[in-house]
């Protein structure tokens, strides 16, 4: 064994055994971690003051990834390949946020970034499980350890470094007390001196404090603290020695026997079976059957029950995983569970298909929106997860379930970033209006979508046949929204022209502003045709 390998095999000798996670960091890592967190806090305040979007967010996440790797190397911790993979994924999805302007996509990308950083910290933590090779419960327990450290943040470590004396430490003997005393005096003089000066002009004539903008200073302090708290807590969760965070299934006391499994899964089979029999009526009987049984039209029926079916699928899959984890040892119980779980999975798949058909009917009558498309995509991912559960957990290979489900989710989000849901919605609605010739196109809704749909919206608004497929109020509202969002005098255009506009620069926004400003005069003509509002209304 090499010297380097021998060094890496002795992390326990470099840890200090204390009560909290901050004290269980490798020896000598506390101050470098706080220094990294402070620098990331300052960088976050500088780059993200206008919001976590654009180029600034991409740069900050890259800095977080580099800081985590730097601290791991300083702690002489071996960095698994999976950790590097998750950090790369986090950086990629952060970079996408400066490419696509769609609000829904940016929110999902931000969640993907946070999840990837959490997975990176989980795989790096001492005793942490590999997310892509872990059982569900092991991955959850490891994630809870990291999440707890993120919630605690750097406060316990900061207090320990400031107020706990260490033996044979010159910083503790001289510099630390002086720094602490200076900090206390400065805070007291600034706060109470300002208040006393405001209370009495005579006192203010003797004691003159610098003219600080207290509100602006506090905003910087809060942002620096927040953006130092999150990556600092993440690093603590990744590098601190966990105690009791990674319990295995041996510690689970609750168990399900043969009767428990039979009653629970048989009940689900009966309920779902009866429900799917009821679905056959409208699938084959059509609107005549619906009116006879419920008095509802197909359009009214399509608006009901879809999201309830989604929730059923979302809730039952964790139930199947939990019951599988709590089974009593023995082949008889396992065989009974598998025999009853397979029909549940089949019925859930049928329920997903029924929900998708109902949503398709809904879109036929009411058009496509982002919420409806996102739900359909989510149902598609749930369908894959359901099939993957049957192929892994129900066949005795639970360690593959987390990897397949997680990677499928990230792949789905990557595909959404490529094809852009806003563009799909805009094109579908335009094609629907042109093919039907009856229902007008709600071009004002298109103007609310992401920047990537601006060219489609302009085409539907300025085309010679636009008056035949849209209403006057819709065209007017769309023109006003486009000018307000992307015109020369829009707040976004002014922000990008400012000195610090590069921090929130976004490719989709840039293209949208160029397209709108090329057609600004035509849009102003349409906007000026808006009917005047009745002042009495």
Coordinates of C-alpha atoms in Angstrom, one line a residue:
X1 CA 0.0 0.0 0.0
X2 CA 1.4 3.4 -0.9
X3 CA 2.0 6.2 1.6
X4 CA -0.7 8.3 0.0
X5 CA -3.2 5.4 0.4
X6 CA -2.2 4.9 3.9
X7 CA -2.8 8.5 4.7
X8 CA -6.2 8.5 3.2
X9 CA -7.2 5.4 5.3
X10 CA -6.8 7.3 8.6
X11 CA -9.5 9.9 8.7
X12 CA -10.6 9.0 12.2
X13 CA -7.2 10.0 13.6
X14 CA -7.6 13.5 12.2
X15 CA -11.0 14.2 13.7
X16 CA -11.9 15.8 17.0
X17 CA -14.7 14.0 18.9
X18 CA -17.2 16.7 20.1
X19 CA -20.9 17.0 20.2
X20 CA -21.9 18.7 17.0
X21 CA -21.0 18.1 13.3
X22 CA -18.8 21.2 13.2
X23 CA -16.5 19.7 15.9
X24 CA -16.2 16.4 14.0
X25 CA -14.5 18.0 11.1
X26 CA -11.0 16.8 10.3
X27 CA -8.5 18.6 12.4
X28 CA -7.4 22.0 11.0
X29 CA -10.3 22.2 8.5
X30 CA -12.6 24.5 10.5
X31 CA -10.9 27.8 9.6
X32 CA -10.3 27.0 5.9
X33 CA -13.9 26.0 5.6
X34 CA -15.1 29.3 7.2
X35 CA -12.8 31.2 4.9
X36 CA -14.2 29.4 1.8
X37 CA -17.7 30.1 3.0
X38 CA -17.0 33.8 3.6
X39 CA -15.5 34.1 0.1
X40 CA -18.5 32.3 -1.4
X41 CA -20.8 34.6 0.6
X42 CA -19.1 37.7 -0.8
X43 CA -19.2 36.3 -4.3
X44 CA -22.9 35.4 -3.9
X45 CA -23.7 39.0 -2.7
X46 CA -21.8 40.3 -5.8
X47 CA -23.1 38.0 -8.4
X48 CA -26.6 37.2 -7.2
X49 CA -27.9 40.5 -5.7
X50 CA -30.3 40.9 -8.6
X51 CA -31.6 37.3 -8.3
X52 CA -30.3 33.7 -8.9
X53 CA -30.5 33.8 -12.7
X54 CA -28.2 34.4 -15.6
X55 CA -24.4 34.2 -15.9
X56 CA -23.9 35.2 -12.3
X57 CA -25.6 32.1 -10.9
X58 CA -23.6 29.8 -13.3
X59 CA -20.3 31.4 -12.0
X60 CA -21.3 31.1 -8.3
X61 CA -22.3 27.4 -8.6
X62 CA -19.0 26.7 -10.3
X63 CA -17.2 28.4 -7.4
X64 CA -19.2 26.3 -4.9
X65 CA -18.1 23.1 -6.8
X66 CA -14.5 24.2 -6.8
X67 CA -14.6 25.1 -3.1
X68 CA -16.0 21.7 -2.2
X69 CA -13.3 19.9 -4.1
X70 CA -10.7 22.1 -2.6
X71 CA -11.8 21.4 1.0
X72 CA -12.0 17.7 0.3
X73 CA -8.4 17.7 -1.0
X74 CA -7.3 19.7 2.0
X75 CA -9.0 17.1 4.3
X76 CA -7.2 14.4 2.4
X77 CA -10.5 12.9 1.5
X78 CA -10.7 10.7 -1.6
X79 CA -13.1 12.2 -4.1
X80 CA -15.3 9.5 -5.6
X81 CA -16.0 9.7 -9.3
X82 CA -19.7 10.0 -8.6
X83 CA -19.0 13.2 -6.6
X84 CA -17.3 14.7 -9.6
X85 CA -20.2 13.6 -11.8
X86 CA -22.8 15.3 -9.6
X87 CA -20.7 18.5 -9.4
X88 CA -20.5 18.6 -13.2
X89 CA -24.3 18.0 -13.5
X90 CA -24.9 20.9 -11.0
X91 CA -22.6 23.2 -13.1
X92 CA -24.3 22.2 -16.3
X93 CA -27.8 22.9 -15.1
X94 CA -26.7 26.2 -13.6
X95 CA -25.2 27.2 -17.0
X96 CA -28.5 26.3 -18.7
X97 CA -30.1 29.1 -16.6
X98 CA -28.2 31.6 -18.6
X99 CA -29.5 30.0 -21.8
X100 CA -33.3 29.5 -21.3
X101 CA -35.5 32.3 -19.9
X102 CA -38.6 30.1 -19.3
X103 CA -39.6 30.6 -15.6
X104 CA -40.8 27.0 -15.2
X105 CA -37.5 25.6 -16.6
X106 CA -35.4 27.9 -14.5
X107 CA -37.2 26.8 -11.4
X108 CA -36.7 23.1 -12.3
X109 CA -33.1 23.8 -13.2
X110 CA -32.5 25.4 -9.9
X111 CA -34.0 22.4 -8.1
X112 CA -31.7 20.1 -10.2
X113 CA -28.7 22.2 -9.2
X114 CA -29.6 22.0 -5.5
X115 CA -30.3 18.2 -5.7
X116 CA -27.0 17.6 -7.6
X117 CA -25.0 19.5 -4.9
X118 CA -26.8 17.5 -2.2
X119 CA -26.0 14.2 -4.0
X120 CA -22.3 15.3 -4.4
X121 CA -22.1 16.0 -0.6
X122 CA -23.8 12.7 0.2
X123 CA -21.4 10.7 -1.9
X124 CA -18.4 12.6 -0.4
X125 CA -19.5 12.3 3.2
X126 CA -17.7 9.8 5.5
X127 CA -19.8 6.6 5.4
X128 CA -22.1 8.2 2.8
X129 CA -23.7 5.9 0.3
X130 CA -23.2 6.1 -3.4
X131 CA -26.5 7.6 -4.6
X132 CA -26.4 5.6 -7.9
X133 CA -25.8 2.3 -6.2
X134 CA -27.8 2.8 -2.9
X135 CA -31.0 1.4 -1.7
X136 CA -33.8 3.9 -1.3
X137 CA -33.6 4.0 2.5
X138 CA -29.8 4.3 2.6
X139 CA -29.8 7.2 0.1
X140 CA -32.5 8.9 2.2
X141 CA -30.6 8.5 5.5
X142 CA -27.4 9.8 3.9
X143 CA -29.3 12.7 2.4
X144 CA -30.9 13.6 5.7
X145 CA -27.4 13.8 7.3
X146 CA -26.3 16.3 4.6
X147 CA -29.6 18.2 4.8
X148 CA -29.3 18.5 8.6
X149 CA -25.8 20.0 8.2
X150 CA -27.1 22.5 5.6
X151 CA -29.9 23.6 7.9
X152 CA -27.5 24.1 10.8
X153 CA -25.1 25.9 8.5
X154 CA -21.8 27.4 9.7
X155 CA -23.1 28.9 12.9
X156 CA -22.0 26.1 15.3
X157 CA -18.5 26.0 13.6
X158 CA -18.2 29.8 13.7
X159 CA -19.1 30.0 17.4
X160 CA -16.7 27.3 18.2
X161 CA -13.8 29.0 16.4
X162 CA -14.6 32.4 18.0
X163 CA -15.4 31.4 21.6
X164 CA -13.8 28.1 22.3
X165 CA -10.1 28.3 23.3
X166 CA -7.8 25.7 21.9
X167 CA -4.6 24.6 23.6
X168 CA -1.3 25.9 22.3
X169 CA -3.0 28.2 19.8
X170 CA -1.5 31.7 19.3
X171 CA -4.7 32.8 17.6
X172 CA -6.7 31.8 20.7
X173 CA -4.2 33.4 23.0
X174 CA -3.8 36.9 21.4
X175 CA -5.6 37.6 18.1
X176 CA -8.9 36.0 18.8
X177 CA -9.7 37.9 22.0
X178 CA -8.7 41.1 20.4
X179 CA -10.8 40.5 17.3
X180 CA -13.8 39.5 19.5
X181 CA -13.5 42.6 21.6
X182 CA -13.2 44.8 18.5
X183 CA -16.2 43.2 17.0
X184 CA -18.3 43.8 20.2
X185 CA -17.2 47.4 20.6
X186 CA -17.9 48.2 16.9
X187 CA -21.4 46.7 16.9
X188 CA -22.4 48.5 20.1
X189 CA -21.0 51.9 19.0
X190 CA -22.6 51.6 15.6
X191 CA -26.0 50.6 16.8
X192 CA -26.4 52.6 20.1
X193 CA -24.3 55.5 18.9
X194 CA -26.5 56.0 15.9
X195 CA -29.7 55.8 18.1
X196 CA -28.3 58.2 20.7
X197 CA -27.2 60.7 18.0
X198 CA -30.7 60.6 16.5
X199 CA -32.2 61.1 19.9
X200 CA -30.2 64.2 21.0
X201 CA -28.6 66.8 18.7
X202 CA -26.2 67.9 21.4
X203 CA -24.8 64.4 21.7
X204 CA -24.6 64.2 18.0
X205 CA -22.5 67.4 17.9
X206 CA -19.9 65.7 20.1
X207 CA -20.0 62.2 18.6
X208 CA -20.0 62.0 14.8
X209 CA -20.3 58.6 13.2
X210 CA -19.7 57.9 9.6
X211 CA -22.8 58.4 7.4
X212 CA -23.7 54.8 6.8
X213 CA -26.7 53.6 4.8
X214 CA -27.8 51.1 7.4
X215 CA -30.4 49.4 5.2
X216 CA -27.9 48.8 2.4
X217 CA -25.3 47.5 4.8
X218 CA -27.8 45.1 6.4
X219 CA -28.9 43.8 3.0
X220 CA -25.2 43.1 2.1
X221 CA -24.7 41.4 5.5
X222 CA -27.8 39.2 5.1
X223 CA -27.0 38.2 1.5
X224 CA -23.3 37.4 2.4
X225 CA -24.5 35.4 5.4
X226 CA -27.1 33.5 3.4
X227 CA -24.7 32.6 0.5
X228 CA -22.0 31.6 3.1
X229 CA -24.5 29.6 5.1
X230 CA -25.6 27.2 2.3
X231 CA -22.3 26.1 0.9
X232 CA -20.7 26.1 4.3
X233 CA -23.3 23.8 5.7
X234 CA -23.0 21.6 2.5
X235 CA -19.3 21.3 3.1
X236 CA -19.8 20.4 6.7
X237 CA -22.3 17.7 5.8
X238 CA -19.8 16.3 3.2
X239 CA -16.7 16.4 5.3
X240 CA -17.8 16.0 8.9
X241 CA -17.7 12.6 10.5
X242 CA -21.3 11.4 10.8
X243 CA -22.6 9.7 14.0
X244 CA -25.7 7.6 13.7
X245 CA -26.7 9.2 10.4
X246 CA -26.2 6.1 8.3
X247 CA -28.2 3.5 10.0
X248 CA -29.1 0.4 8.0
X249 CA -32.2 -1.7 7.8
X250 CA -31.0 -3.7 10.8
X251 CA -32.1 -0.8 13.0
X252 CA -35.7 -0.9 11.7
X253 CA -38.0 -2.4 14.3
X254 CA -41.4 -2.2 12.6
X255 CA -42.0 -5.2 10.4
X256 CA -44.9 -6.3 8.2
X257 CA -46.0 -9.9 8.3
X258 CA -47.9 -12.0 5.8
X259 CA -51.4 -10.8 7.0
X260 CA -50.3 -7.1 6.9
X261 CA -49.0 -7.4 3.3
X262 CA -52.0 -9.3 2.1
X263 CA -54.6 -6.9 3.5
X264 CA -52.8 -3.8 2.4
X265 CA -52.0 -4.7 -1.1
X266 CA -55.2 -6.6 -1.7
X267 CA -57.2 -3.5 -0.7
X268 CA -55.3 -1.4 -3.2
X269 CA -55.9 -4.0 -5.9
X270 CA -59.6 -4.0 -5.3
X271 CA -59.9 -0.2 -5.2
X272 CA -57.8 0.3 -8.3
X273 CA -59.5 -2.5 -10.1
X274 CA -63.0 -1.1 -9.6
X275 CA -61.8 2.4 -10.5
X276 CA -60.4 1.1 -13.8
X277 CA -63.6 -0.8 -14.6
X278 CA -65.4 2.5 -14.2
X279 CA -63.0 4.1 -16.7
X280 CA -64.0 1.6 -19.4
X281 CA -67.4 3.3 -19.6
X282 CA -66.2 6.6 -21.0
X283 CA -63.3 5.1 -22.9
X284 CA -65.7 3.0 -25.0
X285 CA -69.1 4.6 -24.4
X286 CA -68.0 8.2 -25.3
X287 CA -69.9 11.3 -24.5
X288 CA -73.3 9.6 -24.7
X289 CA -72.3 7.3 -21.8
X290 CA -71.0 10.3 -19.8
X291 CA -74.2 12.3 -20.2
X292 CA -76.3 9.3 -19.3
X293 CA -74.3 8.4 -16.2
X294 CA -73.1 11.7 -14.9
X295 CA -74.9 14.5 -16.9
X296 CA -71.5 15.9 -17.8
X297 CA -70.2 16.7 -21.3
X298 CA -66.8 15.3 -22.4
X299 CA -65.3 18.8 -21.9
X300 CA -66.7 19.0 -18.3
X301 CA -65.6 15.5 -17.5
X302 CA -62.1 16.1 -18.8
X303 CA -61.6 18.9 -16.3
X304 CA -62.2 16.6 -13.3
X305 CA -60.1 14.0 -11.6
X306 CA -56.8 14.3 -13.5
X307 CA -54.7 15.7 -10.7
X308 CA -56.3 13.3 -8.2
X309 CA -55.1 10.4 -10.3
X310 CA -51.6 11.9 -10.4
X311 CA -51.5 12.2 -6.6
X312 CA -52.6 8.5 -6.3
X313 CA -49.7 7.4 -8.4
X314 CA -47.3 9.7 -6.5
X315 CA -48.4 8.3 -3.1
X316 CA -48.7 4.6 -3.9
X317 CA -45.1 4.2 -5.3
X318 CA -43.5 5.3 -2.0
X319 CA -46.0 3.0 -0.2
X320 CA -44.7 0.1 -2.3
X321 CA -41.1 0.9 -1.5
X322 CA -41.8 1.3 2.2
X323 CA -43.7 -1.9 2.5
X324 CA -40.9 -3.7 0.6
X325 CA -38.4 -2.4 3.1
X326 CA -40.4 -3.4 6.2
X327 CA -41.1 -7.0 5.1
X328 CA -40.4 -9.7 7.7
X329 CA -37.6 -12.1 6.7
X330 CA -38.8 -15.1 4.8
X331 CA -39.6 -16.3 1.3
X332 CA -43.3 -16.7 1.9
X333 CA -43.8 -13.1 2.8
X334 CA -41.7 -11.9 -0.2
X335 CA -43.5 -14.1 -2.6
X336 CA -46.9 -12.8 -1.4
X337 CA -45.7 -9.2 -1.6
X338 CA -44.5 -9.7 -5.2
X339 CA -47.7 -11.5 -6.2
X340 CA -49.9 -8.7 -4.9
X341 CA -47.6 -5.8 -5.8
X342 CA -47.4 -6.7 -9.5
X343 CA -51.2 -6.2 -10.1
X344 CA -51.0 -2.8 -8.2
X345 CA -48.2 -1.7 -10.6
X346 CA -50.2 -2.8 -13.6
X347 CA -53.3 -0.9 -12.4
X348 CA -51.2 2.2 -11.7
X349 CA -49.9 2.0 -15.2
X350 CA -53.4 1.8 -16.5
X351 CA -54.3 4.8 -14.3
X352 CA -51.5 6.8 -15.8
X353 CA -52.7 6.0 -19.3
X354 CA -56.3 7.0 -18.3
X355 CA -55.0 10.3 -16.9
X356 CA -53.0 11.0 -20.0
X357 CA -56.1 10.3 -22.2
X358 CA -58.2 12.6 -20.0
X359 CA -55.6 15.3 -20.3
X360 CA -55.5 14.9 -24.1
X361 CA -59.3 15.4 -24.1
X362 CA -58.9 18.4 -21.9
X363 CA -56.3 20.0 -24.3
X364 CA -58.6 19.3 -27.2
X365 CA -61.3 21.4 -25.7
X366 CA -59.4 24.0 -23.8
X367 CA -55.9 24.2 -25.4
X368 CA -52.4 23.5 -24.1
X369 CA -50.8 25.4 -21.2
X370 CA -47.5 25.1 -19.5
X371 CA -49.1 23.6 -16.4
X372 CA -50.9 20.9 -18.5
X373 CA -47.7 20.1 -20.5
X374 CA -45.5 19.9 -17.3
X375 CA -48.0 17.6 -15.7
X376 CA -48.0 15.3 -18.8
X377 CA -44.2 15.2 -18.8
X378 CA -44.3 14.4 -15.1
X379 CA -46.7 11.6 -15.7
X380 CA -44.4 10.2 -18.4
X381 CA -41.6 10.2 -15.9
X382 CA -43.8 8.5 -13.3
X383 CA -44.7 5.9 -15.9
X384 CA -41.0 5.1 -16.4
X385 CA -40.4 5.0 -12.6
X386 CA -43.3 2.6 -12.2
X387 CA -41.9 0.2 -14.9
X388 CA -38.4 0.6 -13.4
X389 CA -39.8 -0.3 -9.9
X390 CA -41.3 -3.5 -11.3
X391 CA -38.0 -4.4 -13.1
X392 CA -35.8 -3.7 -10.0
X393 CA -37.5 -3.7 -6.6
X394 CA -40.0 -6.4 -7.3
X395 CA -37.3 -8.6 -8.8
X396 CA -35.0 -8.3 -5.8
X397 CA -32.6 -5.7 -7.2
X398 CA -33.5 -2.5 -5.2
X399 CA -30.1 -0.9 -5.6
X400 CA -30.7 -0.2 -9.2
X401 CA -34.0 1.6 -8.6
X402 CA -32.5 4.9 -7.2
X403 CA -30.0 5.1 -10.1
X404 CA -32.5 4.6 -12.8
X405 CA -35.2 6.9 -11.4
X406 CA -32.7 9.7 -10.6
X407 CA -30.9 9.6 -13.9
X408 CA -34.3 9.4 -15.8
X409 CA -35.4 12.5 -14.0
X410 CA -32.3 14.5 -14.9
X411 CA -32.5 13.2 -18.5
X412 CA -36.1 14.4 -18.7
X413 CA -35.2 17.8 -17.5
X414 CA -32.3 18.0 -19.9
X415 CA -34.7 17.2 -22.8
X416 CA -37.1 19.9 -21.6
X417 CA -34.2 22.4 -21.7
X418 CA -33.5 21.3 -25.3
X419 CA -37.0 21.4 -26.6
X420 CA -38.4 24.1 -24.3
X421 CA -42.0 23.5 -23.0
X422 CA -42.9 27.2 -23.7
X423 CA -42.1 26.7 -27.4
X424 CA -44.1 23.4 -27.6
X425 CA -47.1 25.1 -26.0
X426 CA -46.9 28.1 -28.3
X427 CA -46.6 26.0 -31.5
X428 CA -49.4 23.7 -30.4
X429 CA -51.8 26.5 -29.7
X430 CA -51.0 28.3 -33.0
X431 CA -51.5 25.0 -35.0
X432 CA -54.8 24.3 -33.1
X433 CA -56.2 27.8 -33.9
X434 CA -55.2 27.5 -37.6
X435 CA -56.6 24.0 -38.0
X436 CA -59.9 24.6 -36.2
X437 CA -60.7 28.0 -37.7
X438 CA -63.4 28.4 -35.0
X439 CA -61.6 29.0 -31.7
X440 CA -59.5 32.2 -31.7
X441 CA -55.8 32.1 -30.7
X442 CA -55.1 33.6 -27.3
X443 CA -52.1 35.5 -28.5
X444 CA -52.0 37.4 -25.2
X445 CA -51.2 34.1 -23.4
X446 CA -48.4 33.5 -25.8
X447 CA -46.9 36.8 -24.9
X448 CA -46.7 35.7 -21.3
X449 CA -44.6 32.6 -22.1
X450 CA -40.8 32.5 -22.0
X451 CA -38.6 34.6 -24.2
X452 CA -38.0 31.7 -26.5
X453 CA -41.6 32.0 -27.8
X454 CA -41.2 35.6 -28.9
X455 CA -40.7 34.9 -32.6
X456 CA -43.8 32.6 -32.6
X457 CA -45.8 35.2 -30.9
X458 CA -44.7 37.9 -33.2
X459 CA -45.5 35.7 -36.2
X460 CA -49.0 35.1 -34.9
X461 CA -49.5 38.7 -34.1
X462 CA -48.1 40.5 -37.1
X463 CA -49.0 38.0 -39.9
X464 CA -51.6 39.2 -42.5
X465 CA -54.0 36.5 -41.4
X466 CA -53.7 37.4 -37.7
X467 CA -57.0 39.3 -37.5
X468 CA -58.8 36.1 -38.7
X469 CA -57.4 33.9 -35.9
X470 CA -57.2 36.4 -33.0
X471 CA -59.4 38.9 -31.3
X472 CA -58.7 42.7 -31.1
X473 CA -58.4 42.7 -27.3
X474 CA -56.0 39.7 -27.4
X475 CA -53.8 41.4 -30.0
X476 CA -53.7 44.6 -28.1
X477 CA -52.8 43.0 -24.8
X478 CA -50.1 40.8 -26.5
X479 CA -48.5 43.9 -28.1
X480 CA -48.5 45.7 -24.8
X481 CA -46.9 42.8 -23.0
X482 CA -44.2 42.3 -25.5
X483 CA -43.2 46.0 -25.4
X484 CA -43.4 46.0 -21.6
X485 CA -41.2 42.9 -21.3
X486 CA -38.7 43.3 -24.1
X487 CA -39.1 46.8 -25.7
X488 CA -36.4 49.4 -25.7
X489 CA -37.8 51.1 -22.6
X490 CA -38.6 47.9 -20.7
X491 CA -37.1 47.5 -17.2
X492 CA -35.2 44.4 -18.4
X493 CA -33.6 46.2 -21.3
X494 CA -32.6 49.1 -19.0
X495 CA -31.1 46.6 -16.5
X496 CA -29.0 44.9 -19.1
X497 CA -27.7 48.2 -20.3
X498 CA -26.5 49.1 -16.8
X499 CA -22.9 48.5 -15.7
X500 CA -23.8 45.3 -13.8
X501 CA -26.3 43.9 -16.3
X502 CA -23.9 41.1 -17.3
X503 CA -24.6 39.3 -14.0
X504 CA -28.2 38.4 -15.1
X505 CA -27.5 38.1 -18.9
X506 CA -29.6 35.5 -20.5
X507 CA -29.4 34.3 -24.2
X508 CA -33.2 33.9 -24.5
X509 CA -33.8 37.4 -23.2
X510 CA -31.3 38.9 -25.6
X511 CA -32.9 37.2 -28.6
X512 CA -36.4 38.3 -27.4
X513 CA -35.3 41.9 -27.1
X514 CA -33.7 42.0 -30.5
X515 CA -36.9 40.5 -32.1
X516 CA -39.3 42.9 -30.3
X517 CA -37.2 46.0 -30.9
X518 CA -37.0 45.2 -34.6
X519 CA -40.8 45.2 -34.7
X520 CA -41.3 47.9 -32.1
X521 CA -43.2 50.4 -34.4
X522 CA -45.6 47.7 -35.6
X523 CA -46.3 46.6 -32.1
X524 CA -46.9 50.2 -31.0
X525 CA -49.5 50.6 -33.7
X526 CA -51.4 47.5 -32.5
X527 CA -51.0 48.6 -28.8
X528 CA -52.5 52.0 -29.6
X529 CA -55.6 50.4 -31.1
X530 CA -56.6 49.2 -27.6
X531 CA -60.1 50.3 -26.7
X532 CA -60.2 52.9 -24.0
X533 CA -61.4 51.7 -20.6
X534 CA -64.6 53.1 -19.3
X535 CA -63.7 55.3 -16.3
X536 CA -67.0 54.3 -14.6
X537 CA -66.2 50.6 -14.9

